[in-house]
């Protein structure tokens, strides 16, 4: 049910000390997250220097702000050269059909393991109003698979979302989900 959404991610982030519960032991998953709490989580997960900061995430914390923080943190932690990409973006993608190929079907296995965002970036429909600098950061983060579309998903017919929802406030449960995803993708594929 609704109460179980992101439970594993929340519990792992609390266990690692990335996010915290209140004095009564409650996480408050639907409460707004703030940019500094999110940034601190990414700093811890990717072991960035304590002095690392970004201009993103000031004011009401929206999904586009989280994408900008991830962009800046990824560049500081990994770099932007092709050779800097982590193994999940390179070693495990194999030589299969690329998602831009008309014959690609994300629901059908095609040999080796691949990692691609589920919806091609050009099909995301709600990004036209973003400033060019924010859009460029969001696209880079999206192409790395650090964030995905969360709107327009049709689970019964296996329709992947085409709405990124950039102006949606980030709740604490969503922040835990994003940081957890970065935690997992930052590890070797064989590590528990």
PDB file of C-alpha atoms in Angstrom:
ATOM      1  CA  UNK A   1       0.000   0.000   0.000  1.00  0.00           C
ATOM      2  CA  UNK A   2       0.870   3.696   0.019  1.00  0.00           C
ATOM      3  CA  UNK A   3       2.685   3.385   3.343  1.00  0.00           C
ATOM      4  CA  UNK A   4       5.280   1.035   1.843  1.00  0.00           C
ATOM      5  CA  UNK A   5       6.425   3.339  -0.982  1.00  0.00           C
ATOM      6  CA  UNK A   6      10.210   3.757  -0.933  1.00  0.00           C
ATOM      7  CA  UNK A   7      10.439   1.985   2.423  1.00  0.00           C
ATOM      8  CA  UNK A   8      13.646   0.090   1.555  1.00  0.00           C
ATOM      9  CA  UNK A   9      15.302   3.236   0.252  1.00  0.00           C
ATOM     10  CA  UNK A  10      14.265   5.282   3.289  1.00  0.00           C
ATOM     11  CA  UNK A  11      15.446   2.620   5.725  1.00  0.00           C
ATOM     12  CA  UNK A  12      18.836   2.291   4.011  1.00  0.00           C
ATOM     13  CA  UNK A  13      19.378   6.048   3.949  1.00  0.00           C
ATOM     14  CA  UNK A  14      18.483   6.302   7.662  1.00  0.00           C
ATOM     15  CA  UNK A  15      20.793   3.349   8.419  1.00  0.00           C
ATOM     16  CA  UNK A  16      23.665   5.114   6.626  1.00  0.00           C
ATOM     17  CA  UNK A  17      22.973   8.391   8.430  1.00  0.00           C
ATOM     18  CA  UNK A  18      22.139  10.205   5.211  1.00  0.00           C
ATOM     19  CA  UNK A  19      18.617  11.094   6.328  1.00  0.00           C
ATOM     20  CA  UNK A  20      17.326  11.182   9.879  1.00  0.00           C
ATOM     21  CA  UNK A  21      14.143  10.544  11.814  1.00  0.00           C
ATOM     22  CA  UNK A  22      12.709  13.005  14.308  1.00  0.00           C
ATOM     23  CA  UNK A  23      12.935  12.586  18.085  1.00  0.00           C
ATOM     24  CA  UNK A  24       9.864  10.359  18.039  1.00  0.00           C
ATOM     25  CA  UNK A  25      11.365   8.038  15.413  1.00  0.00           C
ATOM     26  CA  UNK A  26       9.267   9.262  12.473  1.00  0.00           C
ATOM     27  CA  UNK A  27      10.656   9.949   9.010  1.00  0.00           C
ATOM     28  CA  UNK A  28       7.783  12.078   7.629  1.00  0.00           C
ATOM     29  CA  UNK A  29       8.090  10.827   4.032  1.00  0.00           C
ATOM     30  CA  UNK A  30       5.589  13.280   2.542  1.00  0.00           C
ATOM     31  CA  UNK A  31       7.155  16.362   4.143  1.00  0.00           C
ATOM     32  CA  UNK A  32       9.181  18.612   1.872  1.00  0.00           C
ATOM     33  CA  UNK A  33      12.899  17.984   1.651  1.00  0.00           C
ATOM     34  CA  UNK A  34      15.184  20.986   1.457  1.00  0.00           C
ATOM     35  CA  UNK A  35      18.115  21.441  -0.887  1.00  0.00           C
ATOM     36  CA  UNK A  36      20.739  21.421   1.870  1.00  0.00           C
ATOM     37  CA  UNK A  37      19.500  18.105   3.288  1.00  0.00           C
ATOM     38  CA  UNK A  38      19.564  16.592  -0.213  1.00  0.00           C
ATOM     39  CA  UNK A  39      23.024  18.016  -0.967  1.00  0.00           C
ATOM     40  CA  UNK A  40      24.361  16.667   2.332  1.00  0.00           C
ATOM     41  CA  UNK A  41      22.993  13.227   1.420  1.00  0.00           C
ATOM     42  CA  UNK A  42      24.761  13.262  -1.954  1.00  0.00           C
ATOM     43  CA  UNK A  43      27.974  14.495  -0.313  1.00  0.00           C
ATOM     44  CA  UNK A  44      27.918  11.516   2.048  1.00  0.00           C
ATOM     45  CA  UNK A  45      26.950   8.908  -0.548  1.00  0.00           C
ATOM     46  CA  UNK A  46      29.564   9.973  -3.105  1.00  0.00           C
ATOM     47  CA  UNK A  47      32.140  10.933  -0.451  1.00  0.00           C
ATOM     48  CA  UNK A  48      32.463  14.489  -1.725  1.00  0.00           C
ATOM     49  CA  UNK A  49      34.503  16.993   0.301  1.00  0.00           C
ATOM     50  CA  UNK A  50      32.594  18.698   3.116  1.00  0.00           C
ATOM     51  CA  UNK A  51      33.226  22.037   1.386  1.00  0.00           C
ATOM     52  CA  UNK A  52      31.512  20.961  -1.847  1.00  0.00           C
ATOM     53  CA  UNK A  53      28.547  23.173  -2.527  1.00  0.00           C
ATOM     54  CA  UNK A  54      26.337  24.273  -5.408  1.00  0.00           C
ATOM     55  CA  UNK A  55      24.052  27.195  -6.168  1.00  0.00           C
ATOM     56  CA  UNK A  56      21.172  24.813  -6.890  1.00  0.00           C
ATOM     57  CA  UNK A  57      18.391  24.082  -4.446  1.00  0.00           C
ATOM     58  CA  UNK A  58      17.909  27.477  -2.828  1.00  0.00           C
ATOM     59  CA  UNK A  59      14.299  28.289  -2.016  1.00  0.00           C
ATOM     60  CA  UNK A  60      11.473  25.768  -2.521  1.00  0.00           C
ATOM     61  CA  UNK A  61      13.221  22.514  -3.438  1.00  0.00           C
ATOM     62  CA  UNK A  62      11.929  21.185  -6.766  1.00  0.00           C
ATOM     63  CA  UNK A  63      12.827  18.129  -8.855  1.00  0.00           C
ATOM     64  CA  UNK A  64      14.738  20.307 -11.349  1.00  0.00           C
ATOM     65  CA  UNK A  65      16.844  21.603  -8.415  1.00  0.00           C
ATOM     66  CA  UNK A  66      17.628  18.028  -7.375  1.00  0.00           C
ATOM     67  CA  UNK A  67      18.749  17.336 -10.962  1.00  0.00           C
ATOM     68  CA  UNK A  68      21.053  20.375 -10.906  1.00  0.00           C
ATOM     69  CA  UNK A  69      22.567  19.299  -7.569  1.00  0.00           C
ATOM     70  CA  UNK A  70      23.152  15.818  -8.979  1.00  0.00           C
ATOM     71  CA  UNK A  71      24.798  17.303 -12.059  1.00  0.00           C
ATOM     72  CA  UNK A  72      27.206  19.439 -10.046  1.00  0.00           C
ATOM     73  CA  UNK A  73      27.933  16.621  -7.571  1.00  0.00           C
ATOM     74  CA  UNK A  74      28.464  14.059 -10.332  1.00  0.00           C
ATOM     75  CA  UNK A  75      30.975  16.342 -12.040  1.00  0.00           C
ATOM     76  CA  UNK A  76      32.832  16.901  -8.767  1.00  0.00           C
ATOM     77  CA  UNK A  77      32.823  13.219  -7.839  1.00  0.00           C
ATOM     78  CA  UNK A  78      33.335  11.453 -11.162  1.00  0.00           C
ATOM     79  CA  UNK A  79      34.117  14.009 -13.878  1.00  0.00           C
ATOM     80  CA  UNK A  80      32.491  14.472 -17.266  1.00  0.00           C
ATOM     81  CA  UNK A  81      34.934  12.722 -19.620  1.00  0.00           C
ATOM     82  CA  UNK A  82      33.603   9.613 -21.373  1.00  0.00           C
ATOM     83  CA  UNK A  83      36.267   7.574 -19.573  1.00  0.00           C
ATOM     84  CA  UNK A  84      34.958   8.839 -16.206  1.00  0.00           C
ATOM     85  CA  UNK A  85      31.565   7.159 -16.562  1.00  0.00           C
ATOM     86  CA  UNK A  86      30.867   4.520 -13.922  1.00  0.00           C
ATOM     87  CA  UNK A  87      30.697   0.832 -14.905  1.00  0.00           C
ATOM     88  CA  UNK A  88      26.887   0.711 -15.027  1.00  0.00           C
ATOM     89  CA  UNK A  89      27.011   3.156 -17.958  1.00  0.00           C
ATOM     90  CA  UNK A  90      29.796   1.360 -19.821  1.00  0.00           C
ATOM     91  CA  UNK A  91      30.869  -2.160 -18.868  1.00  0.00           C
ATOM     92  CA  UNK A  92      27.384  -3.629 -18.561  1.00  0.00           C
ATOM     93  CA  UNK A  93      25.652  -2.120 -21.575  1.00  0.00           C
ATOM     94  CA  UNK A  94      26.848  -4.751 -24.007  1.00  0.00           C
ATOM     95  CA  UNK A  95      26.319  -4.507 -27.720  1.00  0.00           C
ATOM     96  CA  UNK A  96      22.564  -4.706 -27.858  1.00  0.00           C
ATOM     97  CA  UNK A  97      19.908  -2.663 -29.584  1.00  0.00           C
ATOM     98  CA  UNK A  98      20.119   0.997 -28.583  1.00  0.00           C
ATOM     99  CA  UNK A  99      16.897   2.581 -27.245  1.00  0.00           C
ATOM    100  CA  UNK A 100      16.826   4.974 -30.213  1.00  0.00           C
ATOM    101  CA  UNK A 101      16.455   1.997 -32.586  1.00  0.00           C
ATOM    102  CA  UNK A 102      12.808   1.497 -33.673  1.00  0.00           C
ATOM    103  CA  UNK A 103      13.137  -2.236 -32.866  1.00  0.00           C
ATOM    104  CA  UNK A 104      14.119  -1.574 -29.232  1.00  0.00           C
ATOM    105  CA  UNK A 105      11.656  -2.872 -26.647  1.00  0.00           C
ATOM    106  CA  UNK A 106      12.582  -2.281 -23.001  1.00  0.00           C
ATOM    107  CA  UNK A 107      10.289  -5.150 -21.987  1.00  0.00           C
ATOM    108  CA  UNK A 108      12.069  -7.802 -24.064  1.00  0.00           C
ATOM    109  CA  UNK A 109      15.419  -9.300 -23.094  1.00  0.00           C
ATOM    110  CA  UNK A 110      17.915  -8.969 -25.904  1.00  0.00           C
ATOM    111  CA  UNK A 111      21.056 -10.716 -24.675  1.00  0.00           C
ATOM    112  CA  UNK A 112      23.522  -8.869 -22.483  1.00  0.00           C
ATOM    113  CA  UNK A 113      22.456  -6.583 -19.659  1.00  0.00           C
ATOM    114  CA  UNK A 114      21.875  -2.967 -20.612  1.00  0.00           C
ATOM    115  CA  UNK A 115      21.303   0.196 -18.662  1.00  0.00           C
ATOM    116  CA  UNK A 116      19.449   3.027 -20.344  1.00  0.00           C
ATOM    117  CA  UNK A 117      16.865   5.515 -19.124  1.00  0.00           C
ATOM    118  CA  UNK A 118      13.458   4.015 -19.826  1.00  0.00           C
ATOM    119  CA  UNK A 119      12.162   6.832 -22.014  1.00  0.00           C
ATOM    120  CA  UNK A 120      14.357   8.472 -24.629  1.00  0.00           C
ATOM    121  CA  UNK A 121      15.066  12.057 -23.554  1.00  0.00           C
ATOM    122  CA  UNK A 122      13.584  13.515 -26.738  1.00  0.00           C
ATOM    123  CA  UNK A 123      10.203  11.997 -25.820  1.00  0.00           C
ATOM    124  CA  UNK A 124       9.983  13.784 -22.449  1.00  0.00           C
ATOM    125  CA  UNK A 125       7.207  16.319 -22.950  1.00  0.00           C
ATOM    126  CA  UNK A 126       7.290  18.764 -20.022  1.00  0.00           C
ATOM    127  CA  UNK A 127      10.691  20.465 -20.230  1.00  0.00           C
ATOM    128  CA  UNK A 128      10.066  23.258 -22.743  1.00  0.00           C
ATOM    129  CA  UNK A 129       9.773  26.049 -20.153  1.00  0.00           C
ATOM    130  CA  UNK A 130      13.130  25.376 -18.453  1.00  0.00           C
ATOM    131  CA  UNK A 131      16.060  27.780 -18.882  1.00  0.00           C
ATOM    132  CA  UNK A 132      18.749  26.349 -21.215  1.00  0.00           C
ATOM    133  CA  UNK A 133      21.364  25.922 -18.443  1.00  0.00           C
ATOM    134  CA  UNK A 134      18.936  23.971 -16.227  1.00  0.00           C
ATOM    135  CA  UNK A 135      17.747  21.894 -19.192  1.00  0.00           C
ATOM    136  CA  UNK A 136      21.336  20.964 -20.110  1.00  0.00           C
ATOM    137  CA  UNK A 137      22.063  19.780 -16.547  1.00  0.00           C
ATOM    138  CA  UNK A 138      18.785  17.897 -16.340  1.00  0.00           C
ATOM    139  CA  UNK A 139      19.443  16.174 -19.669  1.00  0.00           C
ATOM    140  CA  UNK A 140      22.922  15.069 -18.567  1.00  0.00           C
ATOM    141  CA  UNK A 141      21.565  13.656 -15.296  1.00  0.00           C
ATOM    142  CA  UNK A 142      18.696  11.977 -17.133  1.00  0.00           C
ATOM    143  CA  UNK A 143      20.996  10.370 -19.701  1.00  0.00           C
ATOM    144  CA  UNK A 144      23.142   9.021 -16.864  1.00  0.00           C
ATOM    145  CA  UNK A 145      20.009   7.411 -15.454  1.00  0.00           C
ATOM    146  CA  UNK A 146      20.237   9.253 -12.127  1.00  0.00           C
ATOM    147  CA  UNK A 147      16.657  10.503 -12.448  1.00  0.00           C
ATOM    148  CA  UNK A 148      13.718   9.335 -14.520  1.00  0.00           C
ATOM    149  CA  UNK A 149      10.270  10.362 -15.646  1.00  0.00           C
ATOM    150  CA  UNK A 150       7.724   9.853 -12.902  1.00  0.00           C
ATOM    151  CA  UNK A 151       4.575  11.102 -14.621  1.00  0.00           C
ATOM    152  CA  UNK A 152       2.509   9.401 -17.289  1.00  0.00           C
ATOM    153  CA  UNK A 153       3.411   5.851 -16.230  1.00  0.00           C
ATOM    154  CA  UNK A 154       0.768   3.262 -17.088  1.00  0.00           C
ATOM    155  CA  UNK A 155       1.687   0.135 -15.151  1.00  0.00           C
ATOM    156  CA  UNK A 156      -1.083  -2.100 -16.522  1.00  0.00           C
ATOM    157  CA  UNK A 157      -0.043  -1.519 -20.142  1.00  0.00           C
ATOM    158  CA  UNK A 158       3.699  -1.124 -19.418  1.00  0.00           C
ATOM    159  CA  UNK A 159       3.781   2.482 -20.596  1.00  0.00           C
ATOM    160  CA  UNK A 160       6.892   4.297 -19.424  1.00  0.00           C
ATOM    161  CA  UNK A 161       6.427   7.853 -18.231  1.00  0.00           C
ATOM    162  CA  UNK A 162       7.026  10.854 -20.489  1.00  0.00           C
ATOM    163  CA  UNK A 163       6.700  13.536 -17.785  1.00  0.00           C
ATOM    164  CA  UNK A 164       9.768  14.473 -15.750  1.00  0.00           C
ATOM    165  CA  UNK A 165       7.726  16.835 -13.529  1.00  0.00           C
ATOM    166  CA  UNK A 166      10.578  19.351 -13.078  1.00  0.00           C
ATOM    167  CA  UNK A 167       8.556  21.813 -10.970  1.00  0.00           C
ATOM    168  CA  UNK A 168       7.288  19.224  -8.503  1.00  0.00           C
ATOM    169  CA  UNK A 169       8.394  19.757  -4.877  1.00  0.00           C
ATOM    170  CA  UNK A 170      10.748  17.020  -3.651  1.00  0.00           C
ATOM    171  CA  UNK A 171       9.377  15.143  -0.657  1.00  0.00           C
ATOM    172  CA  UNK A 172      11.649  13.372   1.818  1.00  0.00           C
ATOM    173  CA  UNK A 173      10.621   9.975   0.389  1.00  0.00           C
ATOM    174  CA  UNK A 174      11.542  11.050  -3.154  1.00  0.00           C
ATOM    175  CA  UNK A 175      14.832  12.527  -1.926  1.00  0.00           C
ATOM    176  CA  UNK A 176      15.629   9.208  -0.222  1.00  0.00           C
ATOM    177  CA  UNK A 177      14.784   7.391  -3.459  1.00  0.00           C
ATOM    178  CA  UNK A 178      17.061   9.620  -5.577  1.00  0.00           C
ATOM    179  CA  UNK A 179      19.961   9.430  -3.121  1.00  0.00           C
ATOM    180  CA  UNK A 180      19.526   5.671  -2.728  1.00  0.00           C
ATOM    181  CA  UNK A 181      19.676   5.286  -6.507  1.00  0.00           C
ATOM    182  CA  UNK A 182      22.936   7.253  -6.571  1.00  0.00           C
ATOM    183  CA  UNK A 183      24.247   5.101  -3.715  1.00  0.00           C
ATOM    184  CA  UNK A 184      23.543   1.881  -5.621  1.00  0.00           C
ATOM    185  CA  UNK A 185      24.875   3.108  -8.958  1.00  0.00           C
ATOM    186  CA  UNK A 186      28.074   4.331  -7.328  1.00  0.00           C
ATOM    187  CA  UNK A 187      29.033   0.787  -6.324  1.00  0.00           C
ATOM    188  CA  UNK A 188      30.486  -2.054  -8.345  1.00  0.00           C
ATOM    189  CA  UNK A 189      27.839  -4.358  -9.749  1.00  0.00           C
ATOM    190  CA  UNK A 190      29.144  -7.302  -7.697  1.00  0.00           C
ATOM    191  CA  UNK A 191      29.106  -5.471  -4.329  1.00  0.00           C
ATOM    192  CA  UNK A 192      26.300  -6.260  -1.858  1.00  0.00           C
TER     193      UNK A 192
END
